[in-house]
């Protein structure tokens, strides 16, 4: 395997999923041992079951906060951060990083900008959409559903559940970045969750070279990818992104 000819490209877009954090000890969602295998998780992850699922949602996220805090970024996160910083310094073009992960590990690896499509496990917000409470950074583990200090409604983790729309700003950023990129790299994602599942198709339609780095082939296959590197992101990315020392 040789590094990608990164200097041939001006605008690079990266999309990451749970597979980039696998080497940090955080489980993926799907596949053997994945979070999805746990009983009831599909019900908890669906916004249509709120507010009844809030106690379970907090139990789940209190545990996931602790696991993510105990974990550290791996060489996949480091290689991406390294690329972003190199590009920032020499003005070669743009590198825009979108992640579906909520674990904060890209930030802890030093990525200067991370667009969190599915929110953050470390942000808490009010369940009442018109409440004045500003979502806040929160590492707490809760044993009972906490109440909003502004309006008394229940609080919830600021993550995007099934049936909820992604933040408008993130979607706009994605629309622009995907239409103007000339290299698109998806890493560690099963590619089944929308709207991120469509990113490769949009980038390909815009004329970008599209690359998948994943442990296994997508199922069903996504014909939008020009090439695939099958294996561990933490081993492949330092080579592909040409930062072997990370
Ligand atoms: C490695 C590795 C290593 C391992 N190296 N690789 C029908 C058709 C189309 C769309 C829909 C539909 N019905 C409903 C929808 C919409 C729905 C959706 O997509 N559903 C599909 C499942 C069908 N999407 C939504 O609801 C989204 N909102 C939306 O679309 O709004 C508009 C709308 C609303 C309503 C109806 C229609 C439209 C919101 C999606 C929110 C997703 N939220 C979650 C978190 C839930 C809470 C929680 O538990 O945290 O986000 S779900 C979960 O999946 C999480 C992830 O970010 C997301 C993506 O998973 P990811 O990252 O791809 O992980 P995995 O585990 O799936 O894959 C990991 C991969 O890594 C594997 O392939 C491994 O092989 C690999 N790997 N180790 C490299 N070392
Ligand atoms: Zn409130």
Tab-separated table of C-alpha atoms and ligand atoms in Angstrom:
chain	number	residue	atom	x	y	z
A	1	UNK	CA	0.000	0.000	0.000
A	2	UNK	CA	1.281	3.467	-0.894
A	3	UNK	CA	0.125	6.889	0.316
A	4	UNK	CA	-2.631	8.600	-1.651
A	5	UNK	CA	-1.294	11.412	-3.881
A	6	UNK	CA	-2.900	13.942	-1.549
A	7	UNK	CA	-1.319	16.972	-3.203
A	8	UNK	CA	-3.274	16.191	-6.382
A	9	UNK	CA	-6.426	17.248	-4.509
A	10	UNK	CA	-7.632	20.622	-3.267
A	11	UNK	CA	-10.695	19.817	-1.197
A	12	UNK	CA	-10.693	16.637	0.835
A	13	UNK	CA	-13.702	15.351	2.778
A	14	UNK	CA	-13.430	12.643	5.428
A	15	UNK	CA	-16.404	10.803	6.899
A	16	UNK	CA	-15.775	8.608	9.923
A	17	UNK	CA	-17.859	6.054	11.792
A	18	UNK	CA	-17.586	3.783	14.803
A	19	UNK	CA	-14.795	1.698	13.194
A	20	UNK	CA	-12.234	4.484	13.765
A	21	UNK	CA	-12.785	4.182	17.497
A	22	UNK	CA	-12.721	0.370	17.586
A	23	UNK	CA	-8.989	0.278	18.345
A	24	UNK	CA	-9.647	2.636	21.259
A	25	UNK	CA	-11.787	-0.070	22.821
A	26	UNK	CA	-15.156	1.494	22.009
A	27	UNK	CA	-17.521	-1.019	20.456
A	28	UNK	CA	-19.098	-0.465	17.056
A	29	UNK	CA	-22.870	-0.388	16.637
A	30	UNK	CA	-23.347	-3.238	14.204
A	31	UNK	CA	-21.600	-6.573	13.750
A	32	UNK	CA	-20.497	-9.181	16.290
A	33	UNK	CA	-20.324	-7.747	19.801
A	34	UNK	CA	-21.741	-4.435	18.571
A	35	UNK	CA	-23.927	-2.210	20.712
A	36	UNK	CA	-26.904	-3.151	18.540
A	37	UNK	CA	-26.770	-6.719	19.845
A	38	UNK	CA	-27.800	-5.521	23.300
A	39	UNK	CA	-31.436	-6.078	24.086
A	40	UNK	CA	-33.693	-3.079	23.695
A	41	UNK	CA	-31.159	-0.797	22.085
A	42	UNK	CA	-33.194	-0.276	18.912
A	43	UNK	CA	-36.077	0.946	21.068
A	44	UNK	CA	-33.846	3.296	23.087
A	45	UNK	CA	-32.189	4.732	19.973
A	46	UNK	CA	-35.512	5.667	18.388
A	47	UNK	CA	-36.820	9.154	19.159
A	48	UNK	CA	-40.385	8.001	18.596
A	49	UNK	CA	-40.183	6.163	21.934
A	50	UNK	CA	-39.354	9.296	23.940
A	51	UNK	CA	-40.004	10.415	26.659
A	52	UNK	CA	-40.644	6.918	28.058
A	53	UNK	CA	-37.137	5.779	27.146
A	54	UNK	CA	-35.325	8.680	28.884
A	55	UNK	CA	-34.275	6.638	31.957
A	56	UNK	CA	-32.814	3.962	29.646
A	57	UNK	CA	-31.252	6.596	27.388
A	58	UNK	CA	-29.466	8.173	30.354
A	59	UNK	CA	-28.366	4.775	31.659
A	60	UNK	CA	-26.903	4.000	28.236
A	61	UNK	CA	-25.190	7.352	27.822
A	62	UNK	CA	-23.899	7.596	31.374
A	63	UNK	CA	-22.039	4.349	30.660
A	64	UNK	CA	-20.890	5.453	27.229
A	65	UNK	CA	-19.588	8.776	28.588
A	66	UNK	CA	-17.469	6.921	31.114
A	67	UNK	CA	-16.148	4.453	28.519
A	68	UNK	CA	-15.231	7.237	26.117
A	69	UNK	CA	-13.498	9.222	28.881
A	70	UNK	CA	-11.494	6.144	29.852
A	71	UNK	CA	-10.498	5.555	26.213
A	72	UNK	CA	-7.947	7.500	24.212
A	73	UNK	CA	-7.600	8.332	20.519
A	74	UNK	CA	-5.737	5.818	18.330
A	75	UNK	CA	-3.537	6.154	15.255
A	76	UNK	CA	-6.568	6.511	12.939
A	77	UNK	CA	-7.704	9.644	14.806
A	78	UNK	CA	-4.081	10.842	14.957
A	79	UNK	CA	-3.496	10.415	11.207
A	80	UNK	CA	-6.618	12.432	10.393
A	81	UNK	CA	-5.663	15.218	12.820
A	82	UNK	CA	-2.162	15.232	11.378
A	83	UNK	CA	-3.515	15.667	7.826
A	84	UNK	CA	-5.833	18.488	8.883
A	85	UNK	CA	-2.992	20.372	10.588
A	86	UNK	CA	-0.578	19.871	7.670
A	87	UNK	CA	-3.171	21.197	5.222
A	88	UNK	CA	-3.973	24.152	7.473
A	89	UNK	CA	-0.276	25.072	7.731
A	90	UNK	CA	0.724	24.885	4.085
A	91	UNK	CA	-2.544	26.205	2.650
A	92	UNK	CA	-2.787	23.264	0.251
A	93	UNK	CA	-6.590	23.303	0.310
A	94	UNK	CA	-9.304	22.205	2.702
A	95	UNK	CA	-9.829	19.066	4.744
A	96	UNK	CA	-13.344	18.829	6.157
A	97	UNK	CA	-13.975	16.151	8.763
A	98	UNK	CA	-17.479	14.806	9.345
A	99	UNK	CA	-17.988	12.168	12.006
A	100	UNK	CA	-20.987	10.079	12.937
A	101	UNK	CA	-19.282	9.339	16.259
A	102	UNK	CA	-20.349	10.967	19.487
A	103	UNK	CA	-17.257	9.983	21.508
A	104	UNK	CA	-15.129	13.153	21.186
A	105	UNK	CA	-11.981	11.198	20.242
A	106	UNK	CA	-11.231	13.217	17.082
A	107	UNK	CA	-11.121	16.384	19.182
A	108	UNK	CA	-8.891	14.698	21.764
A	109	UNK	CA	-6.522	13.611	18.944
A	110	UNK	CA	-6.127	17.306	18.073
A	111	UNK	CA	-8.407	17.648	15.050
A	112	UNK	CA	-8.838	21.404	14.643
A	113	UNK	CA	-12.414	21.094	13.355
A	114	UNK	CA	-14.883	18.224	13.645
A	115	UNK	CA	-18.453	18.319	12.376
A	116	UNK	CA	-20.416	15.961	14.607
A	117	UNK	CA	-23.319	14.782	12.464
A	118	UNK	CA	-24.984	12.780	15.245
A	119	UNK	CA	-24.242	15.199	18.078
A	120	UNK	CA	-22.060	14.526	21.090
A	121	UNK	CA	-22.351	12.158	24.040
A	122	UNK	CA	-20.777	14.948	26.104
A	123	UNK	CA	-23.463	17.547	25.445
A	124	UNK	CA	-26.750	17.751	27.342
A	125	UNK	CA	-29.848	19.644	26.228
A	126	UNK	CA	-33.439	20.257	27.254
A	127	UNK	CA	-36.147	18.004	25.797
A	128	UNK	CA	-38.316	21.093	25.263
A	129	UNK	CA	-37.318	22.539	21.897
A	130	UNK	CA	-38.377	26.104	22.755
A	131	UNK	CA	-36.481	26.186	26.091
A	132	UNK	CA	-33.873	28.927	26.574
A	133	UNK	CA	-31.319	26.501	28.054
A	134	UNK	CA	-28.174	26.489	25.914
A	135	UNK	CA	-26.900	22.911	25.385
A	136	UNK	CA	-23.913	22.432	27.671
A	137	UNK	CA	-20.799	20.289	27.990
A	138	UNK	CA	-21.512	17.519	30.473
A	139	UNK	CA	-19.428	14.539	31.545
A	140	UNK	CA	-21.782	13.469	34.345
A	141	UNK	CA	-23.225	10.034	34.797
A	142	UNK	CA	-26.834	10.264	36.008
A	143	UNK	CA	-28.736	7.687	38.006
A	144	UNK	CA	-32.043	9.470	37.467
A	145	UNK	CA	-33.231	11.677	34.613
A	146	UNK	CA	-31.944	15.202	35.377
A	147	UNK	CA	-34.279	18.208	35.197
A	148	UNK	CA	-33.715	21.387	33.183
A	149	UNK	CA	-32.603	24.290	35.417
A	150	UNK	CA	-34.587	26.715	33.217
A	151	UNK	CA	-37.962	25.020	32.753
A	152	UNK	CA	-37.960	21.808	34.817
A	153	UNK	CA	-38.475	19.530	31.801
A	154	UNK	CA	-36.305	16.442	31.541
A	155	UNK	CA	-32.829	16.847	30.093
A	156	UNK	CA	-31.405	14.468	27.481
A	157	UNK	CA	-28.077	13.724	25.794
A	158	UNK	CA	-27.652	15.949	22.716
A	159	UNK	CA	-27.282	13.054	20.285
A	160	UNK	CA	-29.332	12.425	17.149
A	161	UNK	CA	-31.650	9.450	17.510
A	162	UNK	CA	-33.456	7.635	14.698
A	163	UNK	CA	-36.341	9.708	13.414
A	164	UNK	CA	-34.650	12.998	14.363
A	165	UNK	CA	-33.159	15.376	11.845
A	166	UNK	CA	-29.514	16.327	11.905
A	167	UNK	CA	-28.508	19.906	12.775
A	168	UNK	CA	-29.241	22.266	9.885
A	169	UNK	CA	-25.742	23.771	10.044
A	170	UNK	CA	-24.098	20.339	9.740
A	171	UNK	CA	-26.281	19.426	6.761
A	172	UNK	CA	-25.485	22.715	5.002
A	173	UNK	CA	-21.787	22.218	5.616
A	174	UNK	CA	-22.028	18.700	4.206
A	175	UNK	CA	-23.935	19.839	1.129
A	176	UNK	CA	-21.297	22.424	0.282
A	177	UNK	CA	-18.269	20.268	1.109
A	178	UNK	CA	-19.523	17.250	-0.855
A	179	UNK	CA	-20.328	19.278	-3.942
A	180	UNK	CA	-16.906	20.904	-4.020
A	181	UNK	CA	-14.617	18.054	-2.904
A	182	UNK	CA	-12.272	16.202	-5.228
A	183	UNK	CA	-11.310	13.449	-2.758
A	184	UNK	CA	-13.759	11.732	-0.417
A	185	UNK	CA	-12.622	9.164	2.149
A	186	UNK	CA	-15.061	7.190	4.319
A	187	UNK	CA	-13.555	5.327	7.258
A	188	UNK	CA	-14.979	2.706	9.616
A	189	UNK	CA	-18.633	2.993	8.761
A	190	UNK	CA	-21.169	0.383	7.690
A	191	UNK	CA	-22.812	2.983	5.461
A	192	UNK	CA	-26.353	2.071	6.412
A	193	UNK	CA	-27.465	5.164	8.314
A	194	UNK	CA	-28.847	8.125	6.410
A	195	UNK	CA	-28.074	10.834	5.525
A	196	UNK	CA	-24.327	9.979	5.878
A	197	UNK	CA	-24.966	6.825	3.815
A	198	UNK	CA	-25.505	9.073	0.794
A	199	UNK	CA	-22.314	11.148	1.160
A	200	UNK	CA	-20.195	8.931	-1.112
A	201	UNK	CA	-22.818	9.071	-3.867
A	202	UNK	CA	-23.003	12.876	-3.695
A	203	UNK	CA	-19.203	13.221	-3.718
A	204	UNK	CA	-18.917	10.796	-6.627
A	205	UNK	CA	-21.588	12.683	-8.537
A	206	UNK	CA	-19.546	15.862	-7.967
A	207	UNK	CA	-16.590	14.164	-9.674
A	208	UNK	CA	-14.567	13.311	-6.546
A	209	UNK	CA	-12.369	10.240	-6.198
A	210	UNK	CA	-14.063	8.131	-3.546
A	211	UNK	CA	-12.195	5.830	-1.161
A	212	UNK	CA	-13.487	3.432	1.514
A	213	UNK	CA	-11.324	2.276	4.418
A	214	UNK	CA	-13.186	-0.368	6.398
A	215	UNK	CA	-12.702	-3.710	8.053
A	216	UNK	CA	-15.209	-5.320	5.724
A	217	UNK	CA	-17.060	-4.614	2.491
A	218	UNK	CA	-20.239	-2.624	2.732
A	219	UNK	CA	-23.405	-4.721	2.727
A	220	UNK	CA	-25.098	-4.036	0.382
A	221	UNK	CA	-22.105	-2.812	-1.639
A	222	UNK	CA	-22.000	0.910	-2.409
A	223	UNK	CA	-21.081	1.325	-6.096
A	224	UNK	CA	-20.190	4.995	-5.453
A	225	UNK	CA	-16.752	3.994	-4.129
A	226	UNK	CA	-13.926	3.945	-6.678
A	227	UNK	CA	-11.667	1.901	-4.418
A	228	UNK	CA	-11.634	0.041	-1.113
A	229	UNK	CA	-8.888	-0.599	1.434
A	230	UNK	CA	-10.124	-3.443	3.584
A	231	UNK	CA	-8.504	-3.752	7.001
A	232	UNK	CA	-7.995	-1.811	10.204
A	233	UNK	CA	-8.262	1.958	9.948
A	234	UNK	CA	-5.627	2.402	12.670
A	235	UNK	CA	-3.118	0.569	10.429
A	236	UNK	CA	-4.229	1.787	6.988
A	237	UNK	CA	-4.769	5.519	7.610
A	238	UNK	CA	-1.233	6.374	8.806
A	239	UNK	CA	0.043	4.913	5.496
A	240	UNK	CA	-2.663	6.279	3.175
A	241	UNK	CA	-2.464	9.765	4.697
A	242	UNK	CA	1.323	9.621	4.739
A	243	UNK	CA	2.012	10.120	8.432
A	244	UNK	CA	3.745	6.876	9.479
A	245	UNK	CA	5.073	8.298	12.755
A	246	UNK	CA	1.715	8.971	14.406
B	1	LIG	C1	-13.590	-1.030	11.292
B	1	LIG	C2	-12.796	-1.353	12.352
B	1	LIG	C3	-11.481	-0.940	12.276
B	1	LIG	C4	-14.691	-2.132	12.802
B	1	LIG	N1	-11.069	-0.262	11.204
B	1	LIG	N2	-13.153	-0.377	10.230
B	1	LIG	C5	-35.441	3.959	5.184
B	1	LIG	C6	-34.592	4.321	4.158
B	1	LIG	C7	-33.687	5.373	4.311
B	1	LIG	C8	-33.595	6.075	5.504
B	1	LIG	C9	-34.438	5.705	6.519
B	1	LIG	C10	-35.350	4.683	6.365
B	1	LIG	N3	-36.042	4.553	7.516
B	1	LIG	C11	-35.574	5.461	8.398
B	1	LIG	C12	-34.595	6.173	7.794
B	1	LIG	C13	-33.791	7.268	8.392
B	1	LIG	C14	-32.803	6.754	9.423
B	1	LIG	C15	-31.930	5.630	8.854
B	1	LIG	O1	-30.918	5.857	8.238
B	1	LIG	N4	-32.299	4.381	9.083
B	1	LIG	C16	-31.560	3.272	8.484
B	1	LIG	C17	-30.975	2.400	9.585
B	1	LIG	C18	-32.463	2.575	7.534
B	1	LIG	N5	-31.967	7.906	9.735
B	1	LIG	C19	-32.345	8.806	10.603
B	1	LIG	O2	-33.382	8.714	11.250
B	1	LIG	C20	-31.461	10.028	10.720
B	1	LIG	N6	-32.249	11.191	10.560
B	1	LIG	C21	-32.819	11.466	9.390
B	1	LIG	O3	-32.610	10.836	8.368
B	1	LIG	O4	-33.690	12.550	9.428
B	1	LIG	C22	-34.625	12.700	8.351
B	1	LIG	C23	-35.669	11.582	8.457
B	1	LIG	C24	-36.302	11.333	9.643
B	1	LIG	C25	-37.248	10.294	9.741
B	1	LIG	C26	-37.527	9.483	8.636
B	1	LIG	C27	-36.853	9.717	7.439
B	1	LIG	C28	-35.915	10.793	7.355
B	1	LIG	C29	-30.807	10.071	12.093
B	1	LIG	C30	-29.804	8.970	12.273
B	1	LIG	C31	-29.284	8.981	13.710
B	1	LIG	C32	-28.319	7.828	13.975
B	1	LIG	N7	-28.020	7.757	15.376
B	1	LIG	C33	-27.102	6.740	15.852
B	1	LIG	C34	-27.042	6.750	17.421
B	1	LIG	C35	-28.230	6.236	18.154
B	1	LIG	C36	-28.071	6.340	19.655
B	1	LIG	C37	-26.880	5.591	20.202
B	1	LIG	O5	-27.010	4.425	20.545
B	1	LIG	O6	-25.783	6.183	20.308
B	1	LIG	O7	-25.811	7.010	15.367
B	1	LIG	S1	-27.444	5.124	15.221
B	1	LIG	C38	-25.759	4.616	15.074
B	1	LIG	O8	-25.429	4.338	13.673
B	1	LIG	C39	-24.934	5.838	15.482
B	1	LIG	C40	-23.862	5.865	14.417
B	1	LIG	O9	-23.316	7.162	14.311
B	1	LIG	C41	-24.596	5.404	13.189
B	1	LIG	C42	-23.696	4.902	12.085
B	1	LIG	O10	-23.007	3.764	12.476
B	1	LIG	P1	-21.520	3.541	11.982
B	1	LIG	O11	-20.640	4.607	12.491
B	1	LIG	O12	-21.512	3.306	10.524
B	1	LIG	O13	-21.112	2.228	12.802
B	1	LIG	P2	-21.391	0.689	12.478
B	1	LIG	O14	-21.217	-0.063	13.743
B	1	LIG	O15	-22.660	0.500	11.744
B	1	LIG	O16	-20.229	0.297	11.457
B	1	LIG	C43	-18.876	0.267	11.856
B	1	LIG	C44	-18.049	-0.260	10.703
B	1	LIG	O17	-16.686	-0.180	11.089
B	1	LIG	C45	-18.332	-1.719	10.335
B	1	LIG	O18	-18.551	-1.816	8.928
B	1	LIG	C46	-17.052	-2.464	10.723
B	1	LIG	O19	-16.694	-3.490	9.830
B	1	LIG	C47	-16.039	-1.375	10.682
B	1	LIG	N8	-14.906	-1.550	11.573
B	1	LIG	N9	-13.594	-2.066	13.288
B	1	LIG	C48	-11.973	-0.024	10.190
B	1	LIG	N10	-10.605	-1.239	13.280
B	2	LIG	ZN1	-35.715	23.472	29.582
